[in-house]
Amino acid sequence: MKYLKEFRDPDIVKKILGRINSTVTKPRIIMEMCGGQTHAIIKHGIDQLLPPSISLVHGPGCPVCVTPLEQVDKAVCLASRPDVIFTSFGDMLRVPGSEKDLFQVKSEGGDVRLVYSPLDALKLARENPDRKVVFFAIGFETTAPTNAMAVFQAEKEGIMNFSVLVSQVLVPPAIKALLASPDNRVQGYLAAGHVCAVMGWEEYIPIAENYHVPIAVTGFEPVDILDGILSVVQQLEKGEGRVENCYSRIVKKEGNPAARALISSVFEVSDRSWRGIGLIPESGFRLKGKYKNFDAEQIFDLSAVKTEENPDCISGLILQGLRKPVDCPAFGTTCTPQFPLGATMVSSEGACAAYYSYSRRR
């Protein structure tokens, strides 16, 4: 297949659904690990097309959603400073902190600017040598190469008025944490194709082997997702647990070696907190060596910022696949895209936003 329309072809979808129906013999719970996949599943009604015995649950696959509340408050603190130009991707601007979001800071006079790349933020630093430019470096492994490139270039050019507030997280440790939880009920996983395009899928092999769990690397179109589900179901029915690459047109086993080399030259693995989940060991990146000079948390000493999650928001349970958005009493009432309690309602990849956008209210 060459074109996008073929990955949405109803006839192909029906054939794969037929194979899934004829294969599954007992209840199966499968988790997709990407918010983009969540939105595709809800938008195209894939969860409603599957046999009732297959339940799809939504994992912590939205980088905006898992950015800790404390980190958002640190961003708000920085953006409120008169000497700072705070830059971010647009989907972080409406994520609620404990008291306000970045849009509110902007409305109050803070210099908050939307950028489409960390290199745009670096350009601002070049153009404004008398200001301190901070970029909110969030994301999974997918955004790590460009974030690393911005810091690498800043160090190379000696642009010392540029820094990054890092909230970079990694997918494989999150899967291991979910599997190790006593509350885990997930039997198979759909791994995020864009993450694996950067990092490859070798990291998932020991997870599949140690936990005897099927993992299918897949894309974001209906045919891609159904191919991944079929792979997981077939393995479960055979009692297998291995990694299968169902996104071979994009993903290679080794990923992108150049991108991985750049990441490892700028970042090192560290423990990270995930919003609604807590600390996951070795689940993130932090700047290393000479690049620590570009760490906004050290430059501005944000250690005093400590916050607690909103008790009315169950996004942590949703991100662990233990609840669905419609299970939340606040969903669609006291929590809406206009007045969100948590990031899962405002992020373009958030599960709550998907359910709200596509009227999945029951």
mmCIF file of C-alpha atoms in Angstrom:
data_model
loop_
_atom_site.group_PDB
_atom_site.id
_atom_site.type_symbol
_atom_site.label_atom_id
_atom_site.label_comp_id
_atom_site.label_asym_id
_atom_site.label_seq_id
_atom_site.Cartn_x
_atom_site.Cartn_y
_atom_site.Cartn_z
ATOM 1 C CA MET A 1 0.000 0.000 0.000
ATOM 2 C CA LYS A 2 1.265 3.470 -0.921
ATOM 3 C CA TYR A 3 -1.369 5.986 0.021
ATOM 4 C CA LEU A 4 -3.095 7.113 3.207
ATOM 5 C CA LYS A 5 -6.576 6.227 1.927
ATOM 6 C CA GLU A 6 -5.590 2.560 1.772
ATOM 7 C CA PHE A 7 -5.021 2.565 5.516
ATOM 8 C CA ARG A 8 -8.627 3.711 5.954
ATOM 9 C CA ASP A 9 -10.149 1.358 3.382
ATOM 10 C CA PRO A 10 -13.441 -0.061 4.764
ATOM 11 C CA ASP A 11 -12.983 -3.382 2.963
ATOM 12 C CA ILE A 12 -9.531 -3.917 4.439
ATOM 13 C CA VAL A 13 -10.852 -2.909 7.867
ATOM 14 C CA LYS A 14 -13.668 -5.473 7.565
ATOM 15 C CA LYS A 15 -11.221 -8.237 6.607
ATOM 16 C CA ILE A 16 -8.983 -7.575 9.605
ATOM 17 C CA LEU A 17 -11.999 -7.348 11.908
ATOM 18 C CA GLY A 18 -13.153 -10.703 10.549
ATOM 19 C CA ARG A 19 -9.789 -12.252 11.373
ATOM 20 C CA ILE A 20 -9.873 -10.773 14.880
ATOM 21 C CA ASN A 21 -13.397 -12.107 15.443
ATOM 22 C CA SER A 22 -12.451 -15.589 14.275
ATOM 23 C CA THR A 23 -9.298 -15.630 16.420
ATOM 24 C CA VAL A 24 -10.338 -14.340 19.840
ATOM 25 C CA THR A 25 -11.848 -16.926 22.184
ATOM 26 C CA LYS A 26 -11.878 -15.188 25.575
ATOM 27 C CA PRO A 27 -11.860 -11.662 27.073
ATOM 28 C CA ARG A 28 -8.724 -9.684 26.258
ATOM 29 C CA ILE A 29 -7.562 -6.297 27.553
ATOM 30 C CA ILE A 30 -5.168 -4.373 25.308
ATOM 31 C CA MET A 31 -3.571 -0.990 26.024
ATOM 32 C CA GLU A 32 -2.457 1.498 23.392
ATOM 33 C CA MET A 33 0.598 3.481 24.516
ATOM 34 C CA CYS A 34 0.067 6.614 22.435
ATOM 35 C CA GLY A 35 -2.453 9.420 22.746
ATOM 36 C CA GLY A 36 -2.496 9.743 18.965
ATOM 37 C CA GLN A 37 -3.644 6.143 18.761
ATOM 38 C CA THR A 38 -6.277 6.835 21.433
ATOM 39 C CA HIS A 39 -7.737 9.665 19.371
ATOM 40 C CA ALA A 40 -7.711 7.541 16.210
ATOM 41 C CA ILE A 41 -9.458 4.692 18.043
ATOM 42 C CA ILE A 42 -12.222 6.938 19.401
ATOM 43 C CA LYS A 43 -12.551 9.070 16.255
ATOM 44 C CA HIS A 44 -12.961 6.072 13.945
ATOM 45 C CA GLY A 45 -14.987 4.032 16.436
ATOM 46 C CA ILE A 46 -12.479 1.181 16.384
ATOM 47 C CA ASP A 47 -13.299 0.211 19.961
ATOM 48 C CA GLN A 48 -16.967 -0.152 18.999
ATOM 49 C CA LEU A 49 -16.188 -2.262 15.923
ATOM 50 C CA LEU A 50 -14.216 -4.842 17.878
ATOM 51 C CA PRO A 51 -15.894 -7.915 19.364
ATOM 52 C CA PRO A 52 -17.198 -7.318 22.926
ATOM 53 C CA SER A 53 -14.561 -9.665 24.313
ATOM 54 C CA ILE A 54 -11.790 -7.188 23.413
ATOM 55 C CA SER A 55 -11.458 -4.133 25.624
ATOM 56 C CA LEU A 56 -9.111 -1.290 24.730
ATOM 57 C CA VAL A 57 -7.759 0.783 27.612
ATOM 58 C CA HIS A 58 -5.756 3.960 27.319
ATOM 59 C CA GLY A 59 -2.218 4.195 28.665
ATOM 60 C CA PRO A 60 0.094 7.044 29.686
ATOM 61 C CA GLY A 61 0.877 7.799 26.060
ATOM 62 C CA CYS A 62 0.252 11.543 26.079
ATOM 63 C CA PRO A 63 3.391 13.499 27.035
ATOM 64 C CA VAL A 64 1.371 16.595 27.904
ATOM 65 C CA CYS A 65 -0.878 14.526 30.171
ATOM 66 C CA VAL A 66 1.966 12.937 32.124
ATOM 67 C CA THR A 67 3.897 16.175 32.657
ATOM 68 C CA PRO A 68 3.738 16.583 36.452
ATOM 69 C CA LEU A 69 1.657 19.354 37.975
ATOM 70 C CA GLU A 70 4.800 20.503 39.760
ATOM 71 C CA GLN A 71 6.548 20.941 36.419
ATOM 72 C CA VAL A 72 3.644 23.006 35.088
ATOM 73 C CA ASP A 73 3.850 25.207 38.187
ATOM 74 C CA LYS A 74 7.575 25.652 37.553
ATOM 75 C CA ALA A 75 6.730 26.751 34.010
ATOM 76 C CA VAL A 76 4.182 29.238 35.367
ATOM 77 C CA CYS A 77 6.790 30.547 37.824
ATOM 78 C CA LEU A 78 9.338 31.089 35.055
ATOM 79 C CA ALA A 79 6.833 32.615 32.651
ATOM 80 C CA SER A 80 5.807 35.146 35.297
ATOM 81 C CA ARG A 81 9.326 36.570 35.549
ATOM 82 C CA PRO A 82 9.804 39.934 33.752
ATOM 83 C CA ASP A 83 13.271 38.935 32.508
ATOM 84 C CA VAL A 84 12.063 35.717 30.831
ATOM 85 C CA ILE A 85 10.603 34.905 27.432
ATOM 86 C CA PHE A 86 8.907 31.577 28.037
ATOM 87 C CA THR A 87 8.345 29.411 24.964
ATOM 88 C CA SER A 88 6.302 26.261 24.550
ATOM 89 C CA PHE A 89 4.367 24.124 22.137
ATOM 90 C CA GLY A 90 0.742 25.196 22.018
ATOM 91 C CA ASP A 91 -0.733 22.146 23.731
ATOM 92 C CA MET A 92 0.973 23.044 27.021
ATOM 93 C CA LEU A 93 -0.487 26.538 27.268
ATOM 94 C CA ARG A 94 -3.866 25.478 28.661
ATOM 95 C CA VAL A 95 -2.691 22.655 30.894
ATOM 96 C CA PRO A 96 -3.822 23.665 34.388
ATOM 97 C CA GLY A 97 -1.276 24.260 37.103
ATOM 98 C CA SER A 98 -2.270 24.342 40.747
ATOM 99 C CA GLU A 99 -3.483 27.967 40.408
ATOM 100 C CA LYS A 100 -3.190 29.085 36.790
ATOM 101 C CA ASP A 101 -2.063 28.014 33.325
ATOM 102 C CA LEU A 102 0.383 29.617 30.915
ATOM 103 C CA PHE A 103 -2.393 31.343 28.967
ATOM 104 C CA GLN A 104 -3.444 33.141 32.141
ATOM 105 C CA VAL A 105 0.160 34.177 32.774
ATOM 106 C CA LYS A 106 0.233 35.587 29.253
ATOM 107 C CA SER A 107 -3.027 37.471 29.815
ATOM 108 C CA GLU A 108 -1.501 38.990 32.945
ATOM 109 C CA GLY A 109 1.459 40.361 30.979
ATOM 110 C CA GLY A 110 3.908 37.466 30.999
ATOM 111 C CA ASP A 111 5.950 37.042 27.824
ATOM 112 C CA VAL A 112 4.702 33.586 26.830
ATOM 113 C CA ARG A 113 5.193 32.622 23.207
ATOM 114 C CA LEU A 114 4.026 29.630 21.181
ATOM 115 C CA VAL A 115 6.740 28.042 19.049
ATOM 116 C CA TYR A 116 6.689 25.122 16.632
ATOM 117 C CA SER A 117 10.230 23.940 17.352
ATOM 118 C CA PRO A 118 12.827 24.384 20.110
ATOM 119 C CA LEU A 119 15.025 25.852 17.387
ATOM 120 C CA ASP A 120 12.492 28.703 17.130
ATOM 121 C CA ALA A 121 13.116 29.352 20.823
ATOM 122 C CA LEU A 122 16.863 29.304 20.230
ATOM 123 C CA LYS A 123 16.397 31.887 17.471
ATOM 124 C CA LEU A 124 14.544 34.107 19.937
ATOM 125 C CA ALA A 125 17.490 33.837 22.301
ATOM 126 C CA ARG A 126 19.851 34.981 19.540
ATOM 127 C CA GLU A 127 17.573 37.923 18.732
ATOM 128 C CA ASN A 128 17.058 38.938 22.375
ATOM 129 C CA PRO A 129 20.457 38.758 24.095
ATOM 130 C CA ASP A 130 19.198 40.925 26.968
ATOM 131 C CA ARG A 131 16.394 38.449 27.824
ATOM 132 C CA LYS A 132 16.440 34.899 29.168
ATOM 133 C CA VAL A 133 14.631 32.505 26.837
ATOM 134 C CA VAL A 134 13.295 29.260 28.298
ATOM 135 C CA PHE A 135 11.825 26.406 26.263
ATOM 136 C CA PHE A 136 9.444 23.887 27.859
ATOM 137 C CA ALA A 137 11.075 20.647 26.656
ATOM 138 C CA ILE A 138 8.374 18.028 27.102
ATOM 139 C CA GLY A 139 7.671 14.817 25.255
ATOM 140 C CA PHE A 140 8.554 11.190 24.788
ATOM 141 C CA GLU A 141 11.536 9.957 22.813
ATOM 142 C CA THR A 142 9.923 11.452 19.704
ATOM 143 C CA THR A 143 10.745 15.058 20.648
ATOM 144 C CA ALA A 144 14.074 14.283 22.315
ATOM 145 C CA PRO A 145 16.223 14.687 19.150
ATOM 146 C CA THR A 146 15.045 18.230 18.371
ATOM 147 C CA ASN A 147 15.220 19.241 22.039
ATOM 148 C CA ALA A 148 18.753 17.838 22.186
ATOM 149 C CA MET A 149 19.681 19.648 18.980
ATOM 150 C CA ALA A 150 18.575 23.013 20.398
ATOM 151 C CA VAL A 151 20.741 22.555 23.507
ATOM 152 C CA PHE A 152 23.655 21.196 21.445
ATOM 153 C CA GLN A 153 23.489 24.218 19.139
ATOM 154 C CA ALA A 154 23.158 26.686 22.030
ATOM 155 C CA GLU A 155 26.317 25.271 23.649
ATOM 156 C CA LYS A 156 28.175 25.275 20.337
ATOM 157 C CA GLU A 157 27.315 28.935 19.677
ATOM 158 C CA GLY A 158 27.699 30.017 23.291
ATOM 159 C CA ILE A 159 24.100 31.264 23.561
ATOM 160 C CA MET A 160 23.938 31.321 27.351
ATOM 161 C CA ASN A 161 20.622 33.174 27.639
ATOM 162 C CA PHE A 162 18.854 30.015 26.386
ATOM 163 C CA SER A 163 17.722 27.176 28.656
ATOM 164 C CA VAL A 164 15.228 24.338 28.754
ATOM 165 C CA LEU A 165 12.766 23.189 31.397
ATOM 166 C CA VAL A 166 13.035 19.449 30.851
ATOM 167 C CA SER A 167 10.132 17.041 31.243
ATOM 168 C CA GLN A 168 11.315 14.344 28.858
ATOM 169 C CA VAL A 169 9.926 10.857 29.543
ATOM 170 C CA LEU A 170 10.510 7.341 28.176
ATOM 171 C CA VAL A 171 7.941 4.720 27.191
ATOM 172 C CA PRO A 172 9.547 1.319 27.993
ATOM 173 C CA PRO A 173 10.017 2.037 31.734
ATOM 174 C CA ALA A 174 6.363 3.103 31.930
ATOM 175 C CA ILE A 175 5.247 -0.196 30.421
ATOM 176 C CA LYS A 176 7.394 -2.078 32.942
ATOM 177 C CA ALA A 177 5.924 -0.051 35.805
ATOM 178 C CA LEU A 178 2.386 -0.817 34.640
ATOM 179 C CA LEU A 179 3.137 -4.525 34.270
ATOM 180 C CA ALA A 180 4.726 -4.662 37.721
ATOM 181 C CA SER A 181 1.719 -3.031 39.382
ATOM 182 C CA PRO A 182 -0.481 -5.358 41.476
ATOM 183 C CA ASP A 183 -3.483 -3.674 39.861
ATOM 184 C CA ASN A 184 -2.369 -4.463 36.327
ATOM 185 C CA ARG A 185 -4.991 -6.114 34.134
ATOM 186 C CA VAL A 186 -3.497 -5.394 30.694
ATOM 187 C CA GLN A 187 -2.580 -8.464 28.631
ATOM 188 C CA GLY A 188 -1.029 -6.859 25.556
ATOM 189 C CA TYR A 189 0.290 -3.539 24.298
ATOM 190 C CA LEU A 190 0.252 -1.426 21.154
ATOM 191 C CA ALA A 191 3.595 0.401 21.118
ATOM 192 C CA ALA A 192 3.806 3.898 19.620
ATOM 193 C CA GLY A 193 5.154 3.848 16.089
ATOM 194 C CA HIS A 194 6.665 7.339 16.150
ATOM 195 C CA VAL A 195 8.609 6.599 19.360
ATOM 196 C CA CYS A 196 9.968 3.390 17.829
ATOM 197 C CA ALA A 197 10.858 5.256 14.629
ATOM 198 C CA VAL A 198 13.413 7.131 16.735
ATOM 199 C CA MET A 199 14.481 4.508 19.289
ATOM 200 C CA GLY A 200 13.752 1.247 17.484
ATOM 201 C CA TRP A 201 12.025 -1.657 19.203
ATOM 202 C CA GLU A 202 14.906 -3.591 20.743
ATOM 203 C CA GLU A 203 14.138 -2.098 24.176
ATOM 204 C CA TYR A 204 10.776 -3.851 24.161
ATOM 205 C CA ILE A 205 12.181 -7.351 23.611
ATOM 206 C CA PRO A 206 13.218 -8.004 27.258
ATOM 207 C CA ILE A 207 9.886 -6.582 28.469
ATOM 208 C CA ALA A 208 7.925 -8.977 26.255
ATOM 209 C CA GLU A 209 10.124 -11.892 27.325
ATOM 210 C CA ASN A 210 10.270 -11.149 31.056
ATOM 211 C CA TYR A 211 6.552 -10.476 31.432
ATOM 212 C CA HIS A 212 5.451 -12.846 28.653
ATOM 213 C CA VAL A 213 3.318 -10.100 27.118
ATOM 214 C CA PRO A 214 2.649 -9.394 23.412
ATOM 215 C CA ILE A 215 3.774 -5.982 22.174
ATOM 216 C CA ALA A 216 2.848 -4.819 18.665
ATOM 217 C CA VAL A 217 4.547 -1.728 17.240
ATOM 218 C CA THR A 218 1.897 0.027 15.202
ATOM 219 C CA GLY A 219 0.883 3.276 13.533
ATOM 220 C CA PHE A 220 -2.055 5.615 13.744
ATOM 221 C CA GLU A 221 -4.497 4.789 10.955
ATOM 222 C CA PRO A 222 -7.397 2.318 11.357
ATOM 223 C CA VAL A 223 -5.667 -0.455 9.401
ATOM 224 C CA ASP A 224 -2.434 0.082 11.362
ATOM 225 C CA ILE A 225 -4.188 -0.127 14.711
ATOM 226 C CA LEU A 226 -6.276 -3.157 13.764
ATOM 227 C CA ASP A 227 -3.157 -4.923 12.473
ATOM 228 C CA GLY A 228 -1.576 -4.346 15.871
ATOM 229 C CA ILE A 229 -4.653 -5.612 17.708
ATOM 230 C CA LEU A 230 -4.742 -8.722 15.504
ATOM 231 C CA SER A 231 -1.068 -9.398 16.262
ATOM 232 C CA VAL A 232 -1.648 -9.106 20.015
ATOM 233 C CA VAL A 233 -4.762 -11.299 19.916
ATOM 234 C CA GLN A 234 -3.033 -13.984 17.840
ATOM 235 C CA GLN A 235 -0.138 -14.102 20.286
ATOM 236 C CA LEU A 236 -2.431 -14.247 23.305
ATOM 237 C CA GLU A 237 -4.397 -17.110 21.798
ATOM 238 C CA LYS A 238 -1.154 -19.029 21.168
ATOM 239 C CA GLY A 239 0.249 -18.228 24.603
ATOM 240 C CA GLU A 240 3.090 -16.181 23.104
ATOM 241 C CA GLY A 241 4.727 -12.991 24.318
ATOM 242 C CA ARG A 242 7.017 -11.242 21.846
ATOM 243 C CA VAL A 243 7.485 -7.993 19.930
ATOM 244 C CA GLU A 244 6.070 -7.747 16.425
ATOM 245 C CA ASN A 245 6.687 -4.756 14.191
ATOM 246 C CA CYS A 246 3.412 -3.992 12.407
ATOM 247 C CA TYR A 247 4.687 -0.604 11.234
ATOM 248 C CA SER A 248 7.619 -1.737 9.111
ATOM 249 C CA ARG A 249 7.087 0.950 6.492
ATOM 250 C CA ILE A 250 8.348 3.474 9.078
ATOM 251 C CA VAL A 251 10.009 1.606 11.961
ATOM 252 C CA LYS A 252 13.307 -0.261 11.855
ATOM 253 C CA LYS A 253 14.601 -2.460 14.665
ATOM 254 C CA GLU A 254 17.498 -0.096 15.375
ATOM 255 C CA GLY A 255 15.411 3.061 14.984
ATOM 256 C CA ASN A 256 17.241 6.189 13.843
ATOM 257 C CA PRO A 257 20.932 5.818 14.816
ATOM 258 C CA ALA A 258 21.782 9.491 14.165
ATOM 259 C CA ALA A 259 18.910 10.704 16.352
ATOM 260 C CA ARG A 260 19.798 8.247 19.115
ATOM 261 C CA ALA A 261 23.429 9.367 19.054
ATOM 262 C CA LEU A 262 22.417 13.010 19.392
ATOM 263 C CA ILE A 263 20.105 12.200 22.297
ATOM 264 C CA SER A 264 22.784 10.242 24.165
ATOM 265 C CA SER A 265 25.325 13.031 23.684
ATOM 266 C CA VAL A 266 23.090 15.637 25.378
ATOM 267 C CA PHE A 267 20.837 13.657 27.724
ATOM 268 C CA GLU A 268 21.291 10.926 30.312
ATOM 269 C CA VAL A 269 18.631 8.626 31.776
ATOM 270 C CA SER A 270 17.121 9.714 35.081
ATOM 271 C CA ASP A 271 14.170 9.034 37.355
ATOM 272 C CA ARG A 272 11.040 11.004 36.432
ATOM 273 C CA SER A 273 7.684 11.726 38.024
ATOM 274 C CA TRP A 274 4.581 11.157 35.896
ATOM 275 C CA ARG A 275 1.438 13.146 36.537
ATOM 276 C CA GLY A 276 -1.147 11.049 38.344
ATOM 277 C CA ILE A 277 1.198 8.055 38.515
ATOM 278 C CA GLY A 278 4.225 9.126 40.533
ATOM 279 C CA LEU A 279 7.939 8.431 40.299
ATOM 280 C CA ILE A 280 9.038 5.822 37.752
ATOM 281 C CA PRO A 281 12.739 4.898 37.996
ATOM 282 C CA GLU A 282 14.895 5.619 34.942
ATOM 283 C CA SER A 283 11.877 6.804 32.967
ATOM 284 C CA GLY A 284 13.159 10.134 31.703
ATOM 285 C CA PHE A 285 16.015 12.239 30.439
ATOM 286 C CA ARG A 286 17.985 15.058 32.040
ATOM 287 C CA LEU A 287 20.811 17.171 30.675
ATOM 288 C CA LYS A 288 24.292 15.835 31.284
ATOM 289 C CA GLY A 289 27.856 17.124 31.433
ATOM 290 C CA LYS A 290 28.467 20.561 29.985
ATOM 291 C CA TYR A 291 24.840 20.769 28.860
ATOM 292 C CA LYS A 292 23.669 21.101 32.478
ATOM 293 C CA ASN A 293 24.489 24.801 32.065
ATOM 294 C CA PHE A 294 21.290 25.017 30.025
ATOM 295 C CA ASP A 295 19.021 23.452 32.664
ATOM 296 C CA ALA A 296 16.396 26.040 33.657
ATOM 297 C CA GLU A 297 15.728 24.299 36.970
ATOM 298 C CA GLN A 298 19.331 24.887 38.042
ATOM 299 C CA ILE A 299 19.675 28.350 36.560
ATOM 300 C CA PHE A 300 16.560 29.706 38.268
ATOM 301 C CA ASP A 301 16.583 27.428 41.365
ATOM 302 C CA LEU A 302 13.014 26.124 41.239
ATOM 303 C CA SER A 303 13.474 23.624 44.062
ATOM 304 C CA ALA A 304 10.964 25.467 46.270
ATOM 305 C CA VAL A 305 8.054 24.729 43.897
ATOM 306 C CA LYS A 306 6.082 21.838 45.423
ATOM 307 C CA THR A 307 2.473 21.011 44.581
ATOM 308 C CA GLU A 308 -0.160 18.306 44.969
ATOM 309 C CA GLU A 309 -2.581 16.860 42.418
ATOM 310 C CA ASN A 310 -6.251 17.870 42.303
ATOM 311 C CA PRO A 311 -8.149 15.096 44.179
ATOM 312 C CA ASP A 312 -11.188 15.529 41.904
ATOM 313 C CA CYS A 313 -9.207 14.490 38.808
ATOM 314 C CA ILE A 314 -8.819 10.742 38.177
ATOM 315 C CA SER A 315 -6.461 11.165 35.215
ATOM 316 C CA GLY A 316 -3.860 9.008 36.972
ATOM 317 C CA LEU A 317 -6.250 6.052 37.000
ATOM 318 C CA ILE A 318 -7.152 6.725 33.354
ATOM 319 C CA LEU A 319 -3.482 6.863 32.349
ATOM 320 C CA GLN A 320 -2.909 3.489 34.014
ATOM 321 C CA GLY A 321 -5.805 1.883 32.163
ATOM 322 C CA LEU A 322 -7.748 1.360 35.400
ATOM 323 C CA ARG A 323 -10.587 3.747 34.498
ATOM 324 C CA LYS A 324 -12.006 5.352 31.384
ATOM 325 C CA PRO A 325 -12.875 9.056 31.068
ATOM 326 C CA VAL A 326 -16.594 8.377 31.397
ATOM 327 C CA ASP A 327 -15.948 6.796 34.804
ATOM 328 C CA CYS A 328 -14.967 10.202 36.196
ATOM 329 C CA PRO A 329 -17.805 12.071 37.969
ATOM 330 C CA ALA A 330 -16.301 15.375 36.790
ATOM 331 C CA PHE A 331 -16.155 14.388 33.099
ATOM 332 C CA GLY A 332 -18.176 16.781 30.972
ATOM 333 C CA THR A 333 -19.569 18.573 34.039
ATOM 334 C CA THR A 334 -17.011 20.296 36.252
ATOM 335 C CA CYS A 335 -14.242 19.211 33.864
ATOM 336 C CA THR A 336 -14.513 20.393 30.243
ATOM 337 C CA PRO A 337 -12.013 21.662 27.641
ATOM 338 C CA GLN A 338 -12.946 25.207 28.671
ATOM 339 C CA PHE A 339 -12.519 24.516 32.391
ATOM 340 C CA PRO A 340 -10.258 21.443 32.712
ATOM 341 C CA LEU A 341 -9.261 19.802 35.961
ATOM 342 C CA GLY A 342 -6.403 17.911 34.327
ATOM 343 C CA ALA A 343 -4.243 17.730 31.228
ATOM 344 C CA THR A 344 -6.097 14.735 29.767
ATOM 345 C CA MET A 345 -9.028 17.052 28.968
ATOM 346 C CA VAL A 346 -7.046 19.741 27.110
ATOM 347 C CA SER A 347 -4.202 17.922 25.399
ATOM 348 C CA SER A 348 -4.627 17.125 21.722
ATOM 349 C CA GLU A 349 -3.654 13.551 22.648
ATOM 350 C CA GLY A 350 -5.540 13.287 25.934
ATOM 351 C CA ALA A 351 -8.045 10.459 26.417
ATOM 352 C CA CYS A 352 -10.625 12.714 28.074
ATOM 353 C CA ALA A 353 -10.342 15.199 25.214
ATOM 354 C CA ALA A 354 -10.903 12.373 22.716
ATOM 355 C CA TYR A 355 -14.033 11.155 24.495
ATOM 356 C CA TYR A 356 -15.355 14.701 24.803
ATOM 357 C CA SER A 357 -14.582 15.654 21.181
ATOM 358 C CA TYR A 358 -16.186 12.576 19.679
ATOM 359 C CA SER A 359 -19.204 12.539 22.023
ATOM 360 C CA ARG A 360 -18.263 9.276 23.698
ATOM 361 C CA ARG A 361 -20.218 10.164 26.836
ATOM 362 C CA ARG A 362 -21.597 6.793 27.887
#
